[in-house]
Amino acid sequence: MFIHIGNDNVVQSKNVITIIDRNVVSSSTIMEEMMDNMGKQEKVFGPTDKAKSVVITNDRVYFSSLSVSTLKKRASMISMISKLEDFSDELEEE
């Protein structure tokens, strides 16, 4: 399944490692170092000036203008939908 994380970016939910608040990145030297390294590799996407959260995937980092709680709700909805049973075959048989 996919999650729309804002700023015209969509990621596969299975690739999301973590979603963190933007302020955590700026308050941690380790996070800043990781962001610098990813930036040098051109693997950082999204506007940093309006970012409220950071989505870290297997191979990229996205700045999102959506809050952590909004992204968490979207991820939870995707998780819930993927757990629903598929009855479409039964409907076609009738």
Backbone as CSV, one residue per row, in Angstrom:
resi,resn,N_x,N_y,N_z,CA_x,CA_y,CA_z,C_x,C_y,C_z
1,MET,0.840,-1.182,0.000,0.000,0.000,0.000,0.886,1.246,0.000
2,PHE,0.286,2.354,-0.330,1.010,3.609,-0.438,0.455,4.636,0.548
3,ILE,1.316,5.544,0.965,0.920,6.628,1.862,1.277,7.951,1.190
4,HIS,0.298,8.831,1.061,0.572,10.178,0.555,1.109,10.992,1.725
5,ILE,2.359,11.440,1.611,3.000,12.139,2.724,3.059,13.649,2.521
6,GLY,2.320,14.137,1.538,2.289,15.568,1.271,3.344,15.978,0.267
7,ASN,3.236,17.204,-0.210,4.192,17.780,-1.152,4.359,16.930,-2.404
8,ASP,3.275,16.348,-2.877,3.277,15.507,-4.081,4.192,14.288,-3.964
9,ASN,4.386,13.797,-2.751,5.197,12.598,-2.531,4.335,11.462,-2.000
10,VAL,4.558,10.288,-2.561,3.870,9.074,-2.138,4.940,8.009,-1.921
11,VAL,4.854,7.292,-0.794,5.827,6.240,-0.500,5.100,4.933,-0.200
12,GLN,5.787,3.835,-0.438,5.214,2.543,-0.067,5.306,2.398,1.437
13,SER,4.217,1.987,2.057,4.175,1.884,3.512,5.191,0.871,4.039
14,LYS,5.476,-0.167,3.275,6.442,-1.169,3.729,7.872,-0.632,3.767
15,ASN,8.147,0.477,3.079,9.484,1.058,3.058,9.724,2.110,4.137
16,VAL,8.662,2.512,4.849,8.794,3.549,5.875,9.456,2.960,7.114
17,ILE,10.560,3.569,7.505,11.271,3.147,8.718,10.739,3.910,9.913
18,THR,10.630,5.228,9.772,10.116,6.044,10.874,9.589,7.373,10.356
19,ILE,8.715,7.971,11.151,8.206,9.315,10.905,8.469,10.098,12.180
20,ILE,9.259,11.159,12.069,9.635,11.921,13.263,9.330,13.404,13.089
21,ASP,9.214,14.085,14.205,8.976,15.518,14.214,10.211,16.250,13.694
22,ARG,10.005,17.278,12.933,11.100,18.069,12.345,12.035,18.615,13.408
23,ASN,11.503,18.997,14.546,12.326,19.569,15.615,13.336,18.578,16.174
24,VAL,13.027,17.294,16.106,13.960,16.273,16.594,15.217,16.261,15.741
25,VAL,15.048,16.450,14.445,16.192,16.443,13.532,17.151,17.584,13.863
26,SER,16.607,18.752,14.091,17.464,19.912,14.358,18.069,19.900,15.760
27,SER,17.539,19.087,16.655,18.075,19.053,18.019,19.057,17.902,18.240
28,SER,19.281,17.073,17.225,20.167,15.925,17.368,21.329,16.017,16.386
29,THR,22.537,15.973,16.892,23.713,16.051,16.011,23.820,14.808,15.129
30,ILE,23.418,13.662,15.644,23.463,12.430,14.848,22.476,12.525,13.685
31,MET,21.272,13.027,13.956,20.272,13.182,12.902,20.733,14.208,11.863
32,GLU,21.326,15.303,12.320,21.819,16.310,11.385,22.913,15.738,10.493
33,GLU,23.791,14.914,11.066,24.848,14.283,10.290,24.261,13.334,9.241
34,MET,23.254,12.550,9.639,22.604,11.651,8.697,21.955,12.439,7.561
35,MET,21.285,13.540,7.910,20.626,14.366,6.904,21.651,14.980,5.948
36,ASP,22.800,15.404,6.469,23.854,15.948,5.610,24.356,14.887,4.636
37,ASN,24.572,13.674,5.143,25.045,12.589,4.284,24.021,12.240,3.206
38,MET,22.760,12.171,3.583,21.707,11.865,2.608,21.571,13.002,1.588
39,GLY,21.756,14.232,2.041,21.707,15.388,1.142,22.826,15.357,0.121
40,LYS,24.019,14.966,0.541,25.151,14.859,-0.382,24.900,13.793,-1.441
41,GLN,24.128,12.775,-1.079,23.789,11.704,-2.025,22.531,12.033,-2.835
42,GLU,21.991,13.243,-2.636,20.776,13.712,-3.304,19.590,12.782,-3.058
43,LYS,19.427,12.378,-1.801,18.332,11.494,-1.408,17.390,12.160,-0.412
44,VAL,17.388,13.494,-0.381,16.496,14.247,0.498,15.516,15.015,-0.380
45,PHE,14.215,14.882,-0.083,13.180,15.480,-0.911,12.211,16.288,-0.051
46,GLY,11.591,17.276,-0.674,10.582,18.084,-0.001,11.138,19.381,0.532
47,PRO,10.262,20.342,0.768,10.685,21.666,1.249,11.050,21.635,2.740
48,THR,12.258,22.019,3.052,12.709,21.999,4.448,12.153,23.172,5.250
49,ASP,11.849,24.271,4.596,11.391,25.459,5.323,9.987,25.314,5.901
50,LYS,9.109,24.553,5.268,7.736,24.388,5.750,7.510,23.019,6.385
51,ALA,8.564,22.276,6.611,8.428,20.898,7.098,7.978,20.855,8.554
52,LYS,7.037,19.944,8.812,6.594,19.666,10.176,7.092,18.299,10.630
53,SER,7.374,17.432,9.653,7.827,16.083,9.984,8.829,15.598,8.947
54,VAL,9.506,14.512,9.297,10.484,13.890,8.415,10.127,12.413,8.307
55,VAL,10.013,11.937,7.071,9.710,10.534,6.815,10.987,9.879,6.297
56,ILE,11.459,8.873,7.029,12.678,8.173,6.639,12.286,6.809,6.092
57,THR,12.705,6.545,4.848,12.431,5.259,4.215,13.743,4.495,4.058
58,ASN,13.669,3.337,3.438,14.856,2.505,3.251,15.985,3.231,2.541
59,ASP,15.651,4.080,1.580,16.708,4.692,0.780,16.581,6.197,0.581
60,ARG,15.580,6.816,1.183,15.387,8.259,1.008,14.852,8.904,2.278
61,VAL,14.953,10.232,2.304,14.401,11.025,3.400,13.494,12.085,2.778
62,TYR,12.292,12.215,3.332,11.326,13.186,2.827,10.956,14.159,3.935
63,PHE,11.007,15.455,3.617,10.457,16.469,4.507,8.995,16.635,4.118
64,SER,8.120,16.626,5.104,6.688,16.725,4.849,6.094,17.924,5.574
65,SER,5.172,18.591,4.907,4.477,19.715,5.533,3.324,19.233,6.414
66,LEU,3.091,17.911,6.452,2.061,17.335,7.304,2.651,16.970,8.665
67,SER,1.832,17.009,9.692,2.301,16.696,11.035,2.482,15.188,11.215
68,VAL,3.225,14.824,12.227,3.446,13.413,12.543,2.121,12.713,12.812
69,SER,1.231,13.365,13.546,-0.050,12.732,13.875,-0.901,12.490,12.626
70,THR,-0.882,13.414,11.676,-1.632,13.219,10.428,-1.069,12.045,9.646
71,LEU,0.249,11.966,9.542,0.878,10.861,8.817,0.646,9.533,9.527
72,LYS,0.635,9.575,10.856,0.365,8.352,11.622,-1.056,7.859,11.347
73,LYS,-2.007,8.772,11.295,-3.393,8.388,10.993,-3.491,7.784,9.600
74,ARG,-2.800,8.370,8.643,-2.827,7.833,7.282,-2.206,6.439,7.235
75,ALA,-1.103,6.251,7.942,-0.452,4.943,7.972,-1.337,3.920,8.669
76,SER,-2.042,4.322,9.718,-2.937,3.416,10.426,-4.107,3.006,9.546
77,MET,-4.619,3.934,8.762,-5.714,3.606,7.852,-5.247,2.589,6.820
78,ILE,-4.050,2.758,6.299,-3.504,1.823,5.315,-3.355,0.449,5.952
79,SER,-2.871,0.419,7.184,-2.703,-0.849,7.887,-4.042,-1.529,8.100
80,MET,-5.045,-0.765,8.488,-6.366,-1.325,8.730,-6.972,-1.854,7.427
81,ILE,-6.834,-1.106,6.360,-7.385,-1.524,5.073,-6.717,-2.812,4.593
82,SER,-5.420,-2.923,4.775,-4.709,-4.114,4.297,-5.091,-5.363,5.090
83,LYS,-5.635,-5.193,6.296,-6.033,-6.338,7.116,-7.455,-6.811,6.833
84,LEU,-8.212,-6.011,6.089,-9.578,-6.390,5.764,-9.580,-7.577,4.807
85,GLU,-10.556,-8.417,4.977,-10.665,-9.575,4.092,-11.218,-9.129,2.743
86,ASP,-10.785,-9.805,1.707,-11.210,-9.477,0.361,-12.340,-10.421,-0.056
87,PHE,-13.536,-9.862,-0.212,-14.692,-10.650,-0.606,-15.099,-10.382,-2.055
88,SER,-14.237,-9.738,-2.824,-14.602,-9.380,-4.196,-14.882,-10.587,-5.060
89,ASP,-14.168,-11.701,-4.847,-14.409,-12.910,-5.632,-15.821,-13.443,-5.392
90,GLU,-16.277,-13.372,-4.171,-17.615,-13.859,-3.830,-18.688,-12.994,-4.485
91,LEU,-18.443,-11.706,-4.603,-19.417,-10.812,-5.233,-19.524,-11.096,-6.729
92,GLU,-18.418,-11.415,-7.367,-18.424,-11.682,-8.811,-19.161,-12.970,-9.133
93,GLU,-19.158,-13.945,-8.240,-19.783,-15.234,-8.479,-21.304,-15.143,-8.471
94,GLU,-21.864,-14.175,-7.781,-23.321,-14.054,-7.660,-23.946,-13.522,-8.859
